[in-house]
PDB file of C-alpha atoms in Angstrom:
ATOM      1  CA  UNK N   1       0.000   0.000   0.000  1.00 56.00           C
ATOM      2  CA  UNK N   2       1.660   3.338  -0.618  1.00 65.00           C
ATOM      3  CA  UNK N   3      -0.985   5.485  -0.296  1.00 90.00           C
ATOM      4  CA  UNK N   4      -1.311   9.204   1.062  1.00 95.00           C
ATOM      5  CA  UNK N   5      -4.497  10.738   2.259  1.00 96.00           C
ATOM      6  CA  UNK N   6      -4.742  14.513   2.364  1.00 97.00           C
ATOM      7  CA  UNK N   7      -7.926  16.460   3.949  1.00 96.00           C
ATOM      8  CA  UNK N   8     -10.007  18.627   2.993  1.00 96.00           C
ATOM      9  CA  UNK N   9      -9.849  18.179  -0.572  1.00 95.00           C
ATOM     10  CA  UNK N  10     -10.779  22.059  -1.249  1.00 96.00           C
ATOM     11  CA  UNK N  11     -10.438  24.669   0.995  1.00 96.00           C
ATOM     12  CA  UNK N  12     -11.921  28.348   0.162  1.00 96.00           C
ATOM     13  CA  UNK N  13     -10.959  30.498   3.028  1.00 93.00           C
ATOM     14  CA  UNK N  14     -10.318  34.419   3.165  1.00 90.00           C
ATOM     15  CA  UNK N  15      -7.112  36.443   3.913  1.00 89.00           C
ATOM     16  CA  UNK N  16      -7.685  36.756   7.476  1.00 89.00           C
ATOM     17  CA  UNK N  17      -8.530  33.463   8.033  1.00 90.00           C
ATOM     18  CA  UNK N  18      -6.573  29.905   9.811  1.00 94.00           C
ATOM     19  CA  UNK N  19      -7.225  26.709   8.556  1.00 95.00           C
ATOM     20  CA  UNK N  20      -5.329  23.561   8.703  1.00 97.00           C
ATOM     21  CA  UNK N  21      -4.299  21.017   5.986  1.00 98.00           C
ATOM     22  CA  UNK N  22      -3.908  17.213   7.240  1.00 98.00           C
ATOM     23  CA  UNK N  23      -1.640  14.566   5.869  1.00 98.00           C
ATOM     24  CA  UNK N  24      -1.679  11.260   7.102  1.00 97.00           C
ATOM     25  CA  UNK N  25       0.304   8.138   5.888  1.00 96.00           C
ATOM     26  CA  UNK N  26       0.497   4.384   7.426  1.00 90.00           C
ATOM     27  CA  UNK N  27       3.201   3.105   5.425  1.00 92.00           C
ATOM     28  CA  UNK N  28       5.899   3.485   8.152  1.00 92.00           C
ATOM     29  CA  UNK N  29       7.679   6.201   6.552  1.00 93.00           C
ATOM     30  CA  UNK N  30       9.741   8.640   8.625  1.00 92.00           C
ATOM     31  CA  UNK N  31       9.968  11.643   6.126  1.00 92.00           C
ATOM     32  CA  UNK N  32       7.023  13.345   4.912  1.00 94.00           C
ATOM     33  CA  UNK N  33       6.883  16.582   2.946  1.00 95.00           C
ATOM     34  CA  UNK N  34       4.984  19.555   1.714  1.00 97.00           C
ATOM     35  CA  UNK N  35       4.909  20.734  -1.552  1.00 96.00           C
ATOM     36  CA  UNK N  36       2.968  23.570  -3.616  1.00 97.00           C
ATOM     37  CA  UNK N  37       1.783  23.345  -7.027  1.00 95.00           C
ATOM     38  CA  UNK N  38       0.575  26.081  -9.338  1.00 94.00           C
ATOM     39  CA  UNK N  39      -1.365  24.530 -12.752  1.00 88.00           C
ATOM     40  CA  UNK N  40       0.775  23.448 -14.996  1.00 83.00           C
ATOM     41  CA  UNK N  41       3.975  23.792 -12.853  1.00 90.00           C
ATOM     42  CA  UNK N  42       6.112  20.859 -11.105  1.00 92.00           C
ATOM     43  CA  UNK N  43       5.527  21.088  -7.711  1.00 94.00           C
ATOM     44  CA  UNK N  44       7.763  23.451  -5.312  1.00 94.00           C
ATOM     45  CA  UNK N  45       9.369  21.856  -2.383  1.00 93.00           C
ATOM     46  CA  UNK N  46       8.214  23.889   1.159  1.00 96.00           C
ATOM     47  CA  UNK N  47       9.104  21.607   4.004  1.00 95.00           C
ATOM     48  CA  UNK N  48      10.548  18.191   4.996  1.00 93.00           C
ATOM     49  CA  UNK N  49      10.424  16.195   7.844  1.00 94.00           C
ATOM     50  CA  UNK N  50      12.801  13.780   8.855  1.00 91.00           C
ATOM     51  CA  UNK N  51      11.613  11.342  12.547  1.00 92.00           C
ATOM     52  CA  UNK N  52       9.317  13.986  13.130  1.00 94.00           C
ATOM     53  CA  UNK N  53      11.569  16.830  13.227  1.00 94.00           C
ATOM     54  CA  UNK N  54      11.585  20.081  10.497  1.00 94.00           C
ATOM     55  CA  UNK N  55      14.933  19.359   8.252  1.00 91.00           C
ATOM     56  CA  UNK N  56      14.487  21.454   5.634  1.00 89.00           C
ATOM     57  CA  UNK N  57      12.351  24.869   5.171  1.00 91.00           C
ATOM     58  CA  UNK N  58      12.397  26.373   1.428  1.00 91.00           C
ATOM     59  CA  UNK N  59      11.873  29.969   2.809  1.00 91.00           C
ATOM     60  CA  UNK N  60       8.473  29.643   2.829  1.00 95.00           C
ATOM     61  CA  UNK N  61       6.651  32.523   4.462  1.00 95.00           C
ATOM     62  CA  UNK N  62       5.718  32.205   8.018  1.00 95.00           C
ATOM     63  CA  UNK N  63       1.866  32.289   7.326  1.00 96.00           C
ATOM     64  CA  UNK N  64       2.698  28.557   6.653  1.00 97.00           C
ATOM     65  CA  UNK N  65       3.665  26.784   9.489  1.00 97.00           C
ATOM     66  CA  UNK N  66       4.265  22.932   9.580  1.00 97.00           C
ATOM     67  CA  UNK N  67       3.511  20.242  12.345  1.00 97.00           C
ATOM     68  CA  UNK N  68       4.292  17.113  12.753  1.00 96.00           C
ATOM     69  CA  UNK N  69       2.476  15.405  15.703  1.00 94.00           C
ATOM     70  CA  UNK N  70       3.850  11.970  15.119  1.00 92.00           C
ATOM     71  CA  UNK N  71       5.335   9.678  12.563  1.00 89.00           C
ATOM     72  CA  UNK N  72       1.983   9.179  10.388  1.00 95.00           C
ATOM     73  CA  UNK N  73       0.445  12.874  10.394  1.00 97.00           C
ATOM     74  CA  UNK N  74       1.637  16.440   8.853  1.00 97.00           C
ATOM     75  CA  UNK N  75      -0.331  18.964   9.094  1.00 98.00           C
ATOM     76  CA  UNK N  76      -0.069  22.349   7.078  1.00 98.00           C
ATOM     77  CA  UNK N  77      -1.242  25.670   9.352  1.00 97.00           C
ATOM     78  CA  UNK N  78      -2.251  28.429   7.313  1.00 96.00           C
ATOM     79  CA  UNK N  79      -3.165  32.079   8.471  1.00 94.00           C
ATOM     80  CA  UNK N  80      -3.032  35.396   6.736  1.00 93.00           C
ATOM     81  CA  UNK N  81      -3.026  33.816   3.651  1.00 94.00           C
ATOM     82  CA  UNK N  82      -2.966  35.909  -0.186  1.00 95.00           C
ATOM     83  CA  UNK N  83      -4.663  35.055  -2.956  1.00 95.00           C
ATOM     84  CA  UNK N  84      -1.519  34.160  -4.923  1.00 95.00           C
ATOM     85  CA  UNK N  85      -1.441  31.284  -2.213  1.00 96.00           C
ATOM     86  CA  UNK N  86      -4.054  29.508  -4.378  1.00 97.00           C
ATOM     87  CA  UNK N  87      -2.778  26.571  -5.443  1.00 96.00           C
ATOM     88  CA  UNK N  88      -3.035  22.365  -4.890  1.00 96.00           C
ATOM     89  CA  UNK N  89      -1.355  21.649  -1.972  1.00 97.00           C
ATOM     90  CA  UNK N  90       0.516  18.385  -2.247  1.00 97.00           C
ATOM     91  CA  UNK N  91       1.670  15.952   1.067  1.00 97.00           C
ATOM     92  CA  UNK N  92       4.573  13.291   0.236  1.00 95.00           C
ATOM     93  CA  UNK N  93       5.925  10.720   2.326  1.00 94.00           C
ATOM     94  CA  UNK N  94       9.176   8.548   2.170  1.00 92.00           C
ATOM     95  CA  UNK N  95      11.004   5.558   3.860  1.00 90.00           C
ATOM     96  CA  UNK N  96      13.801   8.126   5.053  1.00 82.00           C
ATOM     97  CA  UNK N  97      14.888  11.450   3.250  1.00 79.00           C
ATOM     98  CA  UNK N  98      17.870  11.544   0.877  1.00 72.00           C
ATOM     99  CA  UNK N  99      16.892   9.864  -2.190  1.00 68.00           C
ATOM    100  CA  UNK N 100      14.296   7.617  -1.635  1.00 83.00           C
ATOM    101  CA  UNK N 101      10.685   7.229  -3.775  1.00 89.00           C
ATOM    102  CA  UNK N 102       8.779  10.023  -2.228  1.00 92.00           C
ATOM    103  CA  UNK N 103       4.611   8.696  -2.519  1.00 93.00           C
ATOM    104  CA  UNK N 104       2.215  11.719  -3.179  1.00 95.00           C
ATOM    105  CA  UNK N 105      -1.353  11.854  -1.851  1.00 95.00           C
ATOM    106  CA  UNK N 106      -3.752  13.698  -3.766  1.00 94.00           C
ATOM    107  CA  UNK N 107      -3.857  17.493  -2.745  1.00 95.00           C
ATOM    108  CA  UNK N 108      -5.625  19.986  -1.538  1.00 97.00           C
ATOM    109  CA  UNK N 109      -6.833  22.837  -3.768  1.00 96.00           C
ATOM    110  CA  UNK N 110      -6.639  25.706  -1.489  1.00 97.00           C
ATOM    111  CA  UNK N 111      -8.922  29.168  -2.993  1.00 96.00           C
ATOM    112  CA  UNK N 112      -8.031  32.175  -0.999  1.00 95.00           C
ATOM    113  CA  UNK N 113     -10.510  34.857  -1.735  1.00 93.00           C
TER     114      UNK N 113
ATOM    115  CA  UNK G   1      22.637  24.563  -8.823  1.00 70.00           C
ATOM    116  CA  UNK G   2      20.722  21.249  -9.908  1.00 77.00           C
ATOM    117  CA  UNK G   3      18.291  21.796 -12.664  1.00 89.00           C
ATOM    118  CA  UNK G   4      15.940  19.273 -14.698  1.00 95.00           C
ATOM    119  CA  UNK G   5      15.200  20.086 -17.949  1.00 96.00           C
ATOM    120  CA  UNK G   6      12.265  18.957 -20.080  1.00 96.00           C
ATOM    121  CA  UNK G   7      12.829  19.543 -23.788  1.00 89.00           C
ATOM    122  CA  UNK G   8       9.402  18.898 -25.039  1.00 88.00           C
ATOM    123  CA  UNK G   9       6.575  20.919 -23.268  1.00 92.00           C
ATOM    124  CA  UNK G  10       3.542  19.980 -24.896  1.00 96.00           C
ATOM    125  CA  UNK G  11       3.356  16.857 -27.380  1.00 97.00           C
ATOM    126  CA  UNK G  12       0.305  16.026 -29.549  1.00 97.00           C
ATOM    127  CA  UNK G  13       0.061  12.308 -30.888  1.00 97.00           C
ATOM    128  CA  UNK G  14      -2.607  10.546 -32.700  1.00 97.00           C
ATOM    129  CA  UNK G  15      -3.245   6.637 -30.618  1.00 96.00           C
ATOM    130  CA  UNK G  16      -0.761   4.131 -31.574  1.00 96.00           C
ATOM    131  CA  UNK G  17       2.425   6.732 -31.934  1.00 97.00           C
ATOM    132  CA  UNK G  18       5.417   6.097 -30.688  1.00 97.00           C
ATOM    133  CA  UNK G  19       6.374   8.586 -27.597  1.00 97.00           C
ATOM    134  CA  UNK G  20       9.384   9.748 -26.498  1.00 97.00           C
ATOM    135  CA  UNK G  21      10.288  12.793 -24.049  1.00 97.00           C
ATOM    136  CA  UNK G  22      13.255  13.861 -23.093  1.00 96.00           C
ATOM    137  CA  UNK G  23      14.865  15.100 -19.735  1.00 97.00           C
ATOM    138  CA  UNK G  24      18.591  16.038 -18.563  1.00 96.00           C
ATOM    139  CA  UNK G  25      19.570  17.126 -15.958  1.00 94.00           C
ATOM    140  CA  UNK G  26      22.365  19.074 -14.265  1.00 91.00           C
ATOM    141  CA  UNK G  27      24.431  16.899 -11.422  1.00 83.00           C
ATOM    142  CA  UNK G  28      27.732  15.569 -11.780  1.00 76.00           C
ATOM    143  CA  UNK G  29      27.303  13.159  -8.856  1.00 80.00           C
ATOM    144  CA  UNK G  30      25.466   9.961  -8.081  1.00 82.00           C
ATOM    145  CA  UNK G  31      21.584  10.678  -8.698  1.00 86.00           C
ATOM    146  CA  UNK G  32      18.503   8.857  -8.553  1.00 90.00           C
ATOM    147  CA  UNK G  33      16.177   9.783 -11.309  1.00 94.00           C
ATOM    148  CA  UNK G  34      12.282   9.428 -11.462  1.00 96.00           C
ATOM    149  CA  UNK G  35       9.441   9.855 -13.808  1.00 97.00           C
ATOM    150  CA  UNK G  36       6.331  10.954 -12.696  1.00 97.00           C
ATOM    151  CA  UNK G  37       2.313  11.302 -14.393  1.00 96.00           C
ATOM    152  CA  UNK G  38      -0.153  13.544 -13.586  1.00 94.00           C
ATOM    153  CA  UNK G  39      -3.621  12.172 -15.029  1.00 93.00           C
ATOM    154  CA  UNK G  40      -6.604  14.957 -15.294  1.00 89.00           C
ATOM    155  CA  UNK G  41      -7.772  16.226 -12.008  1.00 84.00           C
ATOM    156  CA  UNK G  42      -5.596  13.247 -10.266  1.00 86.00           C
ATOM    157  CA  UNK G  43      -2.873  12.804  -8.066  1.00 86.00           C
ATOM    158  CA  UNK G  44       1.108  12.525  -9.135  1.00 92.00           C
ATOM    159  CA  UNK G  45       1.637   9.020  -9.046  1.00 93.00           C
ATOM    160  CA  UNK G  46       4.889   7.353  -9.949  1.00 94.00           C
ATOM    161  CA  UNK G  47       5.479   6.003 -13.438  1.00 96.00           C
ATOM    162  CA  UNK G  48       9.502   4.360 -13.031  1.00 96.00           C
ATOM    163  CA  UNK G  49      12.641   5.065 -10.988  1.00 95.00           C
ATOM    164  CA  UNK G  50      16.204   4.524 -11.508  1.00 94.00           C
ATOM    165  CA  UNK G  51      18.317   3.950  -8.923  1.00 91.00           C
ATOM    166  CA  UNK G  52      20.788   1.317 -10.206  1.00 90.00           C
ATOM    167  CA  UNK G  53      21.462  -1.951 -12.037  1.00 93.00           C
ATOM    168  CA  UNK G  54      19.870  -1.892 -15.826  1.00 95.00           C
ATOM    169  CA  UNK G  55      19.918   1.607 -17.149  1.00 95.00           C
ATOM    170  CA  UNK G  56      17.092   0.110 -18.919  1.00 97.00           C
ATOM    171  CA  UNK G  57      14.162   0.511 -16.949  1.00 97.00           C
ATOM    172  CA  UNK G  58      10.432  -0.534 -17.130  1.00 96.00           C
ATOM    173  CA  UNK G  59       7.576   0.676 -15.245  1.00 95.00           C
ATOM    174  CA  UNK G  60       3.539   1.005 -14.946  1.00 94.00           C
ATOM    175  CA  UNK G  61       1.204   0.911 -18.202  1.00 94.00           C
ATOM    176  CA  UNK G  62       4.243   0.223 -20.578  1.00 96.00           C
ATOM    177  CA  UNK G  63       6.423   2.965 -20.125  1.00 97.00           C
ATOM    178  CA  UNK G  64      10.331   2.324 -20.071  1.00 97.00           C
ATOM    179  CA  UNK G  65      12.773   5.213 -19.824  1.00 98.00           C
ATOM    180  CA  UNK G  66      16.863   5.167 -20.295  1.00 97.00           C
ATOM    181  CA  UNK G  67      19.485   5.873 -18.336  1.00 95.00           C
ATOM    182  CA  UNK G  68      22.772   7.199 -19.834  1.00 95.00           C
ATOM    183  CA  UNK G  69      24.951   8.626 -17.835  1.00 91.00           C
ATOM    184  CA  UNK G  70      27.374  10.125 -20.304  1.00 92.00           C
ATOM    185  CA  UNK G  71      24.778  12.359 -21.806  1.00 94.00           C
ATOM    186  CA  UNK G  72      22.564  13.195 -18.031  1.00 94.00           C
ATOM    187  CA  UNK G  73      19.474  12.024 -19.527  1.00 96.00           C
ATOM    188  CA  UNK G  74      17.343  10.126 -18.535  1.00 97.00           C
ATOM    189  CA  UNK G  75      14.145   9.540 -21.594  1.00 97.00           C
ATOM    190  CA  UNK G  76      10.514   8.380 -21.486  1.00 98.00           C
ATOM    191  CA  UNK G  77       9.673   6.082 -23.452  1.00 98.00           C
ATOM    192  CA  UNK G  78       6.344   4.236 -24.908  1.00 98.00           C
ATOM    193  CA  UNK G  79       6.018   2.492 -28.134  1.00 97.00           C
ATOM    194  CA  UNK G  80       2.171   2.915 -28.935  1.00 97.00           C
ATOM    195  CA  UNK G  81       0.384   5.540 -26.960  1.00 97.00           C
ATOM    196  CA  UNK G  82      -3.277   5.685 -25.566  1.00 97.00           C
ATOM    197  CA  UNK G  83      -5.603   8.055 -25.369  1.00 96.00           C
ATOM    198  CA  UNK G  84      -5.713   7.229 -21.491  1.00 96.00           C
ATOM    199  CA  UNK G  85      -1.661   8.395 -21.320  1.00 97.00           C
ATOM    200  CA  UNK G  86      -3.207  12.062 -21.985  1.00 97.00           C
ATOM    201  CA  UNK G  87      -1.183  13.724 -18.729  1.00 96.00           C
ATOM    202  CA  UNK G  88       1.263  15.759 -17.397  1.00 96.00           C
ATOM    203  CA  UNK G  89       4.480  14.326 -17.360  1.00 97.00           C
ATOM    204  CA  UNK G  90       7.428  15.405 -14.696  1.00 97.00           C
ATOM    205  CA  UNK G  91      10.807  14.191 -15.025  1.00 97.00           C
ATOM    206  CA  UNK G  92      12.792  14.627 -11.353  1.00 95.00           C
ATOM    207  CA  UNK G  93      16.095  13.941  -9.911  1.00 92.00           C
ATOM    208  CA  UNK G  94      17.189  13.325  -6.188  1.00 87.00           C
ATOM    209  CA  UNK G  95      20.911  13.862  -6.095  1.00 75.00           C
ATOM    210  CA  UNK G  96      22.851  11.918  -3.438  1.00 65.00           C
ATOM    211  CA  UNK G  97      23.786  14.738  -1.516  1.00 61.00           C
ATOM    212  CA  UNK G  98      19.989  16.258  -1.573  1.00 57.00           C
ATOM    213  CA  UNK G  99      18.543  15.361   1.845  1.00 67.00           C
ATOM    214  CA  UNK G 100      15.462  14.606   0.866  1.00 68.00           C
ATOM    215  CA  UNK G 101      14.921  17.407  -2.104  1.00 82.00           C
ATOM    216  CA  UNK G 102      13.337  16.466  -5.661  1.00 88.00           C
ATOM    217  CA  UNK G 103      14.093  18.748  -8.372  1.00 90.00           C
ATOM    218  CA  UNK G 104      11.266  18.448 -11.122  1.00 94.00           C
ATOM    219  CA  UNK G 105      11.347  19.671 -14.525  1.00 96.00           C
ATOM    220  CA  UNK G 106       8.582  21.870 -15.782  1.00 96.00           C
ATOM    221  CA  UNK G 107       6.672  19.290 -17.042  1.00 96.00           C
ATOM    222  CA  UNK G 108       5.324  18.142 -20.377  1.00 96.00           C
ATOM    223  CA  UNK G 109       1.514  17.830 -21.903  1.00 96.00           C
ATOM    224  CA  UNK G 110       1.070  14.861 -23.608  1.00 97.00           C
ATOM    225  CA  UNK G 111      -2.111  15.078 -25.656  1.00 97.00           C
ATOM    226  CA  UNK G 112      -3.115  11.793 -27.462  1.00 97.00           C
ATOM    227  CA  UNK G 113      -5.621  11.695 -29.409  1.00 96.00           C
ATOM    228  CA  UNK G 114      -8.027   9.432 -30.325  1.00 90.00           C
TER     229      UNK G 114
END
């Protein structure tokens, strides 16, 4: 099984709201990831976590802020967003970082109005 | 910096045409290379991987890409396309020294059509 669930699947939320993106994975993995994709673009790496803990951070703007409660969940905080944060939010997991096969889950298409 | 680039961004065939896209990339060391589809409104789900062994490698739905080292490409390849391969294709490399970071190319459109 290498599957990756994601929740909600859209989101429409306004500038001055918080919302919260959920990943969840039961493969075992101990990286996970967070990626954003505009249409037509590859995705954009924003965060990885290695056993739980933040490894990497692309610069990504502080109105995102990452959690990792445990080895299975990610979750994606969002507040303050701008519309040019619109995009399909992807979740990926791995065995460990470094170069192994990193297993997306669908998405979330995030509107910000 | 490491950079993946796709040569072909949008490719039109007719069902039963032979498809090939290409993809190099920038990275002098070891590298792991991957080739990823995007159907309509779906998720990105993996199509092959290299990591070693046969540079020759075959994955999902028929598609087999090539490994060769000397020229840092790494080609998709299908021999008679479907109109169900109509997706977004994205070529990526993980370089050994990457911690965990996949560098995609921009992607091409196949369109097949019927």
């Amino acid at each position: 099984d290498t599957e990756v669930t994601q929740t909600p699947k859209h989101l429409v939320m306004g500038m001055t709201n918080k919302k919260s993106l959920k990943c969840e994975q039961h493969m075992g993995h101990r990286a996970m990831y967070w990626y954003k994709q505009k249409a037509k673009k590859p995705p954009e790496l924003m965060f990885v976590y290695s056993y739980e803990k933040l490894s990497i951070n692309e610069s990504v703007p502080s109105r995102f802020s990452p959690e990792c409660p445990n080895s299975s969940l990610l979750n994606l905080h969002l507040h303050a967003l701008q519309p040019e944060d619109s995009a399909l939010y992807l979740c990926a997991s791995s065995q460990e970082t470094g170069t192994d096969t990193q297993y997306f889950g669908p998405g979330t298409r995030l509107t910000v109005l | 910096a490491q950079s993946v680039s796709q040569h072909n961004h949008h490719v039109i065939l007719s069902e039963a045409a032979s498809l090939e896209l290409g993809c190099n990339y920038s990275y002098g060391g070891t590298v792991n290379l991957f080739w990823y589809v995007q159907y309509p409104g779906q998720h990105l789900q993996l199509l092959l991987k290299y990591f070693s062994g046969d540079p020759l490698v075959k994955g999902i739905k028929g598609f087999e890409a090539e490994f060769i080292k000397s020229k840092f490409s790494f080609n998709l390849r299908k021999p008679s396309v479907q109109w169900s391969d109509t997706a977004e294709y994205f070529c990526a490399v993980n370089a050994y020294s990457n911690t965990g970071k996949l560098i995609f190319g921009q992607g091409t459109t196949l369109q097949v059509k019927p």
